[in-house]
PDB file of C-alpha atoms in Angstrom:
ATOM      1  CA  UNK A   1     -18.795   2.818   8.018  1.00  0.00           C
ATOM      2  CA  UNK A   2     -17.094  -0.545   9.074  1.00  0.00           C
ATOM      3  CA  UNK A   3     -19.186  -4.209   9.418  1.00  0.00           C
ATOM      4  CA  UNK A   4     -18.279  -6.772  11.530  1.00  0.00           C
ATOM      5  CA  UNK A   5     -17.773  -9.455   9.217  1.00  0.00           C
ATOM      6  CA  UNK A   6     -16.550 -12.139  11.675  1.00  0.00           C
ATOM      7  CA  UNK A   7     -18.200 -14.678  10.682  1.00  0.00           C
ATOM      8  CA  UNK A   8     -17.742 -14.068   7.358  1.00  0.00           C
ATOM      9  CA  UNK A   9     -14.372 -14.388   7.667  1.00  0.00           C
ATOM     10  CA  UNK A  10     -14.393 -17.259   9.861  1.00  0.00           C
ATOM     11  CA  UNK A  11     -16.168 -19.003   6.969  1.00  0.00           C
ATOM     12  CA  UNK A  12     -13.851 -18.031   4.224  1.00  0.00           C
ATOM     13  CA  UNK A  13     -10.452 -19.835   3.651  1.00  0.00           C
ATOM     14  CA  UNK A  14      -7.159 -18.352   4.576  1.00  0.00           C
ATOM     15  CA  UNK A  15      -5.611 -16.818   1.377  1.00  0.00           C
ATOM     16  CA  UNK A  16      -1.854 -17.631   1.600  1.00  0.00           C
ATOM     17  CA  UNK A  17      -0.647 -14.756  -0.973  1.00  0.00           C
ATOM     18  CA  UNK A  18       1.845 -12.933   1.046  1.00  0.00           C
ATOM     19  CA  UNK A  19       2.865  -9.102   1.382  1.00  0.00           C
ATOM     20  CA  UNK A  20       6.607  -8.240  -0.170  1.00  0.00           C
ATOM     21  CA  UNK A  21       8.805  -7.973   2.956  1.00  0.00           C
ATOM     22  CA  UNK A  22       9.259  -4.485   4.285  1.00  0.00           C
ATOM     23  CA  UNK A  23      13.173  -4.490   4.670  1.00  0.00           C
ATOM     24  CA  UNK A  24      13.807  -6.127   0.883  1.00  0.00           C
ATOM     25  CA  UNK A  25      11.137  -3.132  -0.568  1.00  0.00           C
ATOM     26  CA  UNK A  26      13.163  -1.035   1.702  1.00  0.00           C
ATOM     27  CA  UNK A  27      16.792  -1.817   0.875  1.00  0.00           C
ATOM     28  CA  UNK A  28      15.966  -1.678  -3.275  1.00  0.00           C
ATOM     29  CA  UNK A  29      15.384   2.124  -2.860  1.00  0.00           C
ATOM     30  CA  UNK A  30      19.342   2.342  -2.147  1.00  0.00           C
ATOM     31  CA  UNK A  31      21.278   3.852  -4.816  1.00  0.00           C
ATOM     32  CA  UNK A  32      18.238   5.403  -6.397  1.00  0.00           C
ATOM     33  CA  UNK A  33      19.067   9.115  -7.228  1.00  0.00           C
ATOM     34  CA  UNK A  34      15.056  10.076  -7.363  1.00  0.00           C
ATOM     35  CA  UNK A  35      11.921   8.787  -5.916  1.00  0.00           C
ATOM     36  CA  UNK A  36       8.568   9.518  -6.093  1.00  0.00           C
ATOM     37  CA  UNK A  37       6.033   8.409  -3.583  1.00  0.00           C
ATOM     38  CA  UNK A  38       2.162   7.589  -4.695  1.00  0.00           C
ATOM     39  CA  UNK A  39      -0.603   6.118  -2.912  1.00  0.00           C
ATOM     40  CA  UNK A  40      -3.824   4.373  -3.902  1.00  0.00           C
ATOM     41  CA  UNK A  41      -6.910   6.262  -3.511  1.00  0.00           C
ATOM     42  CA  UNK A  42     -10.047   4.758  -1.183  1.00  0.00           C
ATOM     43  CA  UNK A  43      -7.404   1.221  -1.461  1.00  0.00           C
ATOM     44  CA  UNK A  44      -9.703  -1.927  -1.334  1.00  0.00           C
ATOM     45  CA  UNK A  45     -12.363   0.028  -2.962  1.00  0.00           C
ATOM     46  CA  UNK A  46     -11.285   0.216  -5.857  1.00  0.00           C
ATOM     47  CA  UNK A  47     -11.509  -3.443  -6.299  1.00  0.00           C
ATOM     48  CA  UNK A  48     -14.719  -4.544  -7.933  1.00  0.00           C
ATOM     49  CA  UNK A  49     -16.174  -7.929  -6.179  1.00  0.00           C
ATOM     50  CA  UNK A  50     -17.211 -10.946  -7.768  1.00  0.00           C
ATOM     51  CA  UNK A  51     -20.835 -10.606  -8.256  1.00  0.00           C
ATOM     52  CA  UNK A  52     -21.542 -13.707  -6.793  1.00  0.00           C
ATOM     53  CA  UNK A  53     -19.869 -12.764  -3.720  1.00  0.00           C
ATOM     54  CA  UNK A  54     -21.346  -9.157  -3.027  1.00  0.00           C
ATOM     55  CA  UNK A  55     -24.395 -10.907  -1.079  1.00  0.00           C
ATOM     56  CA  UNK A  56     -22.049 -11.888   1.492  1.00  0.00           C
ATOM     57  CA  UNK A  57     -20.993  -8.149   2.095  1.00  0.00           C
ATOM     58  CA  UNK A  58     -24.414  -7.387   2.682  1.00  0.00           C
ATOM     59  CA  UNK A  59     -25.670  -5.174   5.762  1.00  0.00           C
ATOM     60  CA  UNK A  60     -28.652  -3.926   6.867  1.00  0.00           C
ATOM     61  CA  UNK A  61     -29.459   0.091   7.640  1.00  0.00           C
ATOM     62  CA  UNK A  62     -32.689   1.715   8.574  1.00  0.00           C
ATOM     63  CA  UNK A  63     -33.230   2.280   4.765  1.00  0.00           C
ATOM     64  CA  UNK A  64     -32.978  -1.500   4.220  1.00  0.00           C
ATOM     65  CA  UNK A  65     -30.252  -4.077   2.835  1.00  0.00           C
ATOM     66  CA  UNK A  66     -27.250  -3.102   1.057  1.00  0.00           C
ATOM     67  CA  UNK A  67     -24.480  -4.990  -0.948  1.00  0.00           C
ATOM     68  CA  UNK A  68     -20.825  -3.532  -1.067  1.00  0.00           C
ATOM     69  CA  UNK A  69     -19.968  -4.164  -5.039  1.00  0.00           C
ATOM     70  CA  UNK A  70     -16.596  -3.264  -4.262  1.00  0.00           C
ATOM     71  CA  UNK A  71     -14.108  -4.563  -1.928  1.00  0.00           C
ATOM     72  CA  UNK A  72     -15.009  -3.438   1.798  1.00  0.00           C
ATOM     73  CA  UNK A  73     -12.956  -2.915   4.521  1.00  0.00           C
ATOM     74  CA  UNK A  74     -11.920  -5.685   6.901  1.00  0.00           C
ATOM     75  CA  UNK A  75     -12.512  -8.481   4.907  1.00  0.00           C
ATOM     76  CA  UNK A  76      -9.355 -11.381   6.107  1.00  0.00           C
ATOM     77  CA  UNK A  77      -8.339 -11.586   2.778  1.00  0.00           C
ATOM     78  CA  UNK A  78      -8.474  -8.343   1.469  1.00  0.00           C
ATOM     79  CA  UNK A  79      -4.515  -7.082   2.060  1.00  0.00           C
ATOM     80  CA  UNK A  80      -3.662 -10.090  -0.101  1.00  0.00           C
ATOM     81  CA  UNK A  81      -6.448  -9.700  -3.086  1.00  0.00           C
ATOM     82  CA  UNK A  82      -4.987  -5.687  -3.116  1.00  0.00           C
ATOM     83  CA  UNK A  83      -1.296  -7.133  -3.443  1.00  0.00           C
ATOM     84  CA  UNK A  84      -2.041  -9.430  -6.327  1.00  0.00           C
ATOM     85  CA  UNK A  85      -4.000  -6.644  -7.847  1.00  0.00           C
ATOM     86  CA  UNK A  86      -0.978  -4.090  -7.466  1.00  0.00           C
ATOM     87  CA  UNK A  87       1.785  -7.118  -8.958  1.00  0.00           C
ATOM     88  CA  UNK A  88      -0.606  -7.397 -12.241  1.00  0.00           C
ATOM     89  CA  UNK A  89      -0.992  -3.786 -12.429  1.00  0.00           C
ATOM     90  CA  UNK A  90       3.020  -3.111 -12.314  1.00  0.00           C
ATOM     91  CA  UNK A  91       3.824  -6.909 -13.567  1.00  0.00           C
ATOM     92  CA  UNK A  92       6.853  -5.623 -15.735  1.00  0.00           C
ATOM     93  CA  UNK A  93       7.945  -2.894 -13.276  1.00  0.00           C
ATOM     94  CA  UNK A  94       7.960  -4.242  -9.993  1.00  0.00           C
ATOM     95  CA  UNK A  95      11.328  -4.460  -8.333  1.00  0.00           C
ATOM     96  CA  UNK A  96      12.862  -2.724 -11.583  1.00  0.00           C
ATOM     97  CA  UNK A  97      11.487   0.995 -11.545  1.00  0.00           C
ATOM     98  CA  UNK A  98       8.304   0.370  -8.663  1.00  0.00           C
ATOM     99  CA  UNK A  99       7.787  -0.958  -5.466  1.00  0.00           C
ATOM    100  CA  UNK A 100       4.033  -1.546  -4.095  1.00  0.00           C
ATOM    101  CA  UNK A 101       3.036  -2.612  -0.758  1.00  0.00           C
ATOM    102  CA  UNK A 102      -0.801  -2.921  -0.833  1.00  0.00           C
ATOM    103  CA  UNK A 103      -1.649   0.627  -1.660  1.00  0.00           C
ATOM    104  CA  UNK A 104       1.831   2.392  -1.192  1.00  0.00           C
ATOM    105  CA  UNK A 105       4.042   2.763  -4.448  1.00  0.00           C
ATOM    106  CA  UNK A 106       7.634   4.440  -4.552  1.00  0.00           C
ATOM    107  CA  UNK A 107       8.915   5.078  -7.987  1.00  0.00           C
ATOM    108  CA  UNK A 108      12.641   4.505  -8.453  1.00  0.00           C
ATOM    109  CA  UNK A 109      14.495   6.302 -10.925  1.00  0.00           C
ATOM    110  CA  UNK A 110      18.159   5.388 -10.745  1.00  0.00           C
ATOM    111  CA  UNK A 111      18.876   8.473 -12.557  1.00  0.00           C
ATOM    112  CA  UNK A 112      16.780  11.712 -12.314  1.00  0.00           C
ATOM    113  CA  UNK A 113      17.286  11.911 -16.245  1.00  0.00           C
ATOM    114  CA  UNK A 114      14.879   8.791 -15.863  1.00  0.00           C
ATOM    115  CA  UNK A 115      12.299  10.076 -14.111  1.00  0.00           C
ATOM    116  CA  UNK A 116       9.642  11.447 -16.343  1.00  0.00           C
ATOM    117  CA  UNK A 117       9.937   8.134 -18.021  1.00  0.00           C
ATOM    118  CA  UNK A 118       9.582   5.838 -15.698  1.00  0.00           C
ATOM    119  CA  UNK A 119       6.687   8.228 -14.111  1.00  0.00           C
ATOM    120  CA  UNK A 120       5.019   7.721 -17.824  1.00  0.00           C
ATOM    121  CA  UNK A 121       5.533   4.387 -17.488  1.00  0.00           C
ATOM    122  CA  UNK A 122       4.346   3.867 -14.227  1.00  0.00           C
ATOM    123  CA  UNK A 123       0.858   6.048 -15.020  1.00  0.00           C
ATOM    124  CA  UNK A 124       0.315   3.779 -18.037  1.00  0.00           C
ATOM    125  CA  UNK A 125      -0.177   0.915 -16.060  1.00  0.00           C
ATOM    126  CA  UNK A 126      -1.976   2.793 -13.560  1.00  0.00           C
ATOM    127  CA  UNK A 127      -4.579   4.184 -16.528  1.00  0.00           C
ATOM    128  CA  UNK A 128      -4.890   0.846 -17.975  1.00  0.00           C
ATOM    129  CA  UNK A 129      -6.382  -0.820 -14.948  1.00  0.00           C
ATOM    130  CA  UNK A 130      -8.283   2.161 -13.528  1.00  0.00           C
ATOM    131  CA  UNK A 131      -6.402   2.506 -10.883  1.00  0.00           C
ATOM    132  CA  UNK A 132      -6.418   6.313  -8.910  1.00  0.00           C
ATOM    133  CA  UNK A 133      -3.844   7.838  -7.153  1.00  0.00           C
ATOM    134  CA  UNK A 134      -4.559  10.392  -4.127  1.00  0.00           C
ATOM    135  CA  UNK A 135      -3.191  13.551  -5.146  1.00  0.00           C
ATOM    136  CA  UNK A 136      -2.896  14.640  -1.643  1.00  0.00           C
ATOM    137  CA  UNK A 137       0.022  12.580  -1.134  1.00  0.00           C
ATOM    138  CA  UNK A 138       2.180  12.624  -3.940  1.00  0.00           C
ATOM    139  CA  UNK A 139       5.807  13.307  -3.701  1.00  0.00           C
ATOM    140  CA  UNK A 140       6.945  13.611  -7.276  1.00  0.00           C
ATOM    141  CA  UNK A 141      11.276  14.100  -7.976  1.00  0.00           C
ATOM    142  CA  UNK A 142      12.209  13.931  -4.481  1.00  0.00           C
ATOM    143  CA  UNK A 143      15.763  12.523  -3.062  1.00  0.00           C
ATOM    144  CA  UNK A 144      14.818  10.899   0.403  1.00  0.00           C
ATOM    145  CA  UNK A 145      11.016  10.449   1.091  1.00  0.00           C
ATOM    146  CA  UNK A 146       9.524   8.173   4.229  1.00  0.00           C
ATOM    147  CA  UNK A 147       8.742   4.698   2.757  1.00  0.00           C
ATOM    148  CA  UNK A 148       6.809   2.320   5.251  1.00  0.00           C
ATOM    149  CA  UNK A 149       8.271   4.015   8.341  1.00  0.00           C
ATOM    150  CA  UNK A 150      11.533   4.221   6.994  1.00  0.00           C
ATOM    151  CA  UNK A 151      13.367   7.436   5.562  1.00  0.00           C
ATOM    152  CA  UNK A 152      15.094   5.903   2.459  1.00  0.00           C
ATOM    153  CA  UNK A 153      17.268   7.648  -0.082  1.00  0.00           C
ATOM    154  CA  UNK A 154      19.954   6.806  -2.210  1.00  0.00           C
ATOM    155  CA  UNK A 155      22.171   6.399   0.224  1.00  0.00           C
ATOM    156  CA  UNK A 156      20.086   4.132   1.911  1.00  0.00           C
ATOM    157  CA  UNK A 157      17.822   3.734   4.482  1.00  0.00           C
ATOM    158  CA  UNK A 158      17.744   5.550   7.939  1.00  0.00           C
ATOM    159  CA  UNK A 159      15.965   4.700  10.857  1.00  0.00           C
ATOM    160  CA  UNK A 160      12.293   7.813  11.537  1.00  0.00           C
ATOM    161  CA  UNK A 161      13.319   9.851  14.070  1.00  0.00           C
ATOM    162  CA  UNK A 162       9.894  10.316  15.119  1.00  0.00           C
ATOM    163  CA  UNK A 163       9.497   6.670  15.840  1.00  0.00           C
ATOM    164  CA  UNK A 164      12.701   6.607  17.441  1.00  0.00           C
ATOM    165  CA  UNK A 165      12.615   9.237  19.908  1.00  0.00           C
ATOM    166  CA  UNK A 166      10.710   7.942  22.713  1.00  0.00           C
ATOM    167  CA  UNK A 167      13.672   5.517  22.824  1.00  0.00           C
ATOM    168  CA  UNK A 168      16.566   7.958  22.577  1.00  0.00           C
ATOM    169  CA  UNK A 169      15.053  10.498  25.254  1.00  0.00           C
ATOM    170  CA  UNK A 170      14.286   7.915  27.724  1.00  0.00           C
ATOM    171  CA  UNK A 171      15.838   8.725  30.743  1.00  0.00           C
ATOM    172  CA  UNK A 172      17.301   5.789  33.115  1.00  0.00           C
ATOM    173  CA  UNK A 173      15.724   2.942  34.106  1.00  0.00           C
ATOM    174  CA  UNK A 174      14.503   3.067  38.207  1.00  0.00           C
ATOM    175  CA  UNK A 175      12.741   0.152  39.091  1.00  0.00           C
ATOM    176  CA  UNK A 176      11.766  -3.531  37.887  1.00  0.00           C
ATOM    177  CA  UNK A 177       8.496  -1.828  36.262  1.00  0.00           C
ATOM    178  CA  UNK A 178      10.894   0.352  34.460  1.00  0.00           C
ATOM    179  CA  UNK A 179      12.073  -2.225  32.388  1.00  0.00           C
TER     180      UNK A 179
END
């Protein structure tokens, strides 16, 4: 279910927390020899909102007038209130052993004899906050994985080919519409 909460939104003030920058979270996987790739379950709803707030998420439905208690989707400053919660979760570990971007996490072992430890670590902070993982897309131990549209591996990062190849088999340009 989605609501429009345009006005909402309209009403609320911009928060200026940004998102880590895609090629810097990118480019700090190089020279790890493992990864492991995690993601957030249900993202934004896992965040529990202020209870003072939760009025303003309200909605009506044929069986009357509901309240979202936890964060709903499209709400302008959700993407931000997820990063901050993600950078408390992993305060110690970010940019050492975990990236985050909202609710995508690669763990970076530097050395697969590191692995299981800095998984245990990881999971710690995970448990403590009561944050859950979907286990349908974890990628535990692996040497290259896709991170934010980029294949990365200890080497370093390659371009998808999947995103690429409507590029690469494009055949010559004809006309001015072409281009």
């Amino acid at each position: 279910m989605c609501v429009d909460y345009t006005s909402l939104n309209k009403a609320c003030p911009k928060n200026p927390f940004p998102l880590p920058r895609i090629d810097q979270m990118v480019d700090s996987t190089a020279g790890c020899e493992i990864l492991s790739f995690l993601d957030a379950y249900s993202g934004y709803h896992q965040i529990k909102m202020k209870e003072s707030d939760q009025l303003a998420t309200s909605f009506i439905t044929p069986f009357g007038m509901f309240c979202y208690v936890t964060m709903p989707f499209g709400l302008k400053n959700a993407g931000a209130t997820y990063q901050r919660c993600m950078l408390q979760v992993f305060r110690d570990l970010i940019g050492k052993t975990v990236e985050a971007y909202v609710d995508d996490i690669v763990v970076k072992s530097r050395k697969a004899s590191d692995l299981v430890a800095d998984l245990e670590e990881t999971f710690r902070c995970l448990r403590a906050k009561g944050i859950r993982l979907n286990p349908e897309k974890y990628i535990f131990g692996v040497p290259r994985g896709m991170l934010l549209g980029f294949i990365v591996s200890e080497r370093g990062i390659k371009a998808n080919p999947e995103k690429v190849s409507a590029i690469a088999n494009m055949g010559p340009i004809r006309n001015l519409k072409g281009v």
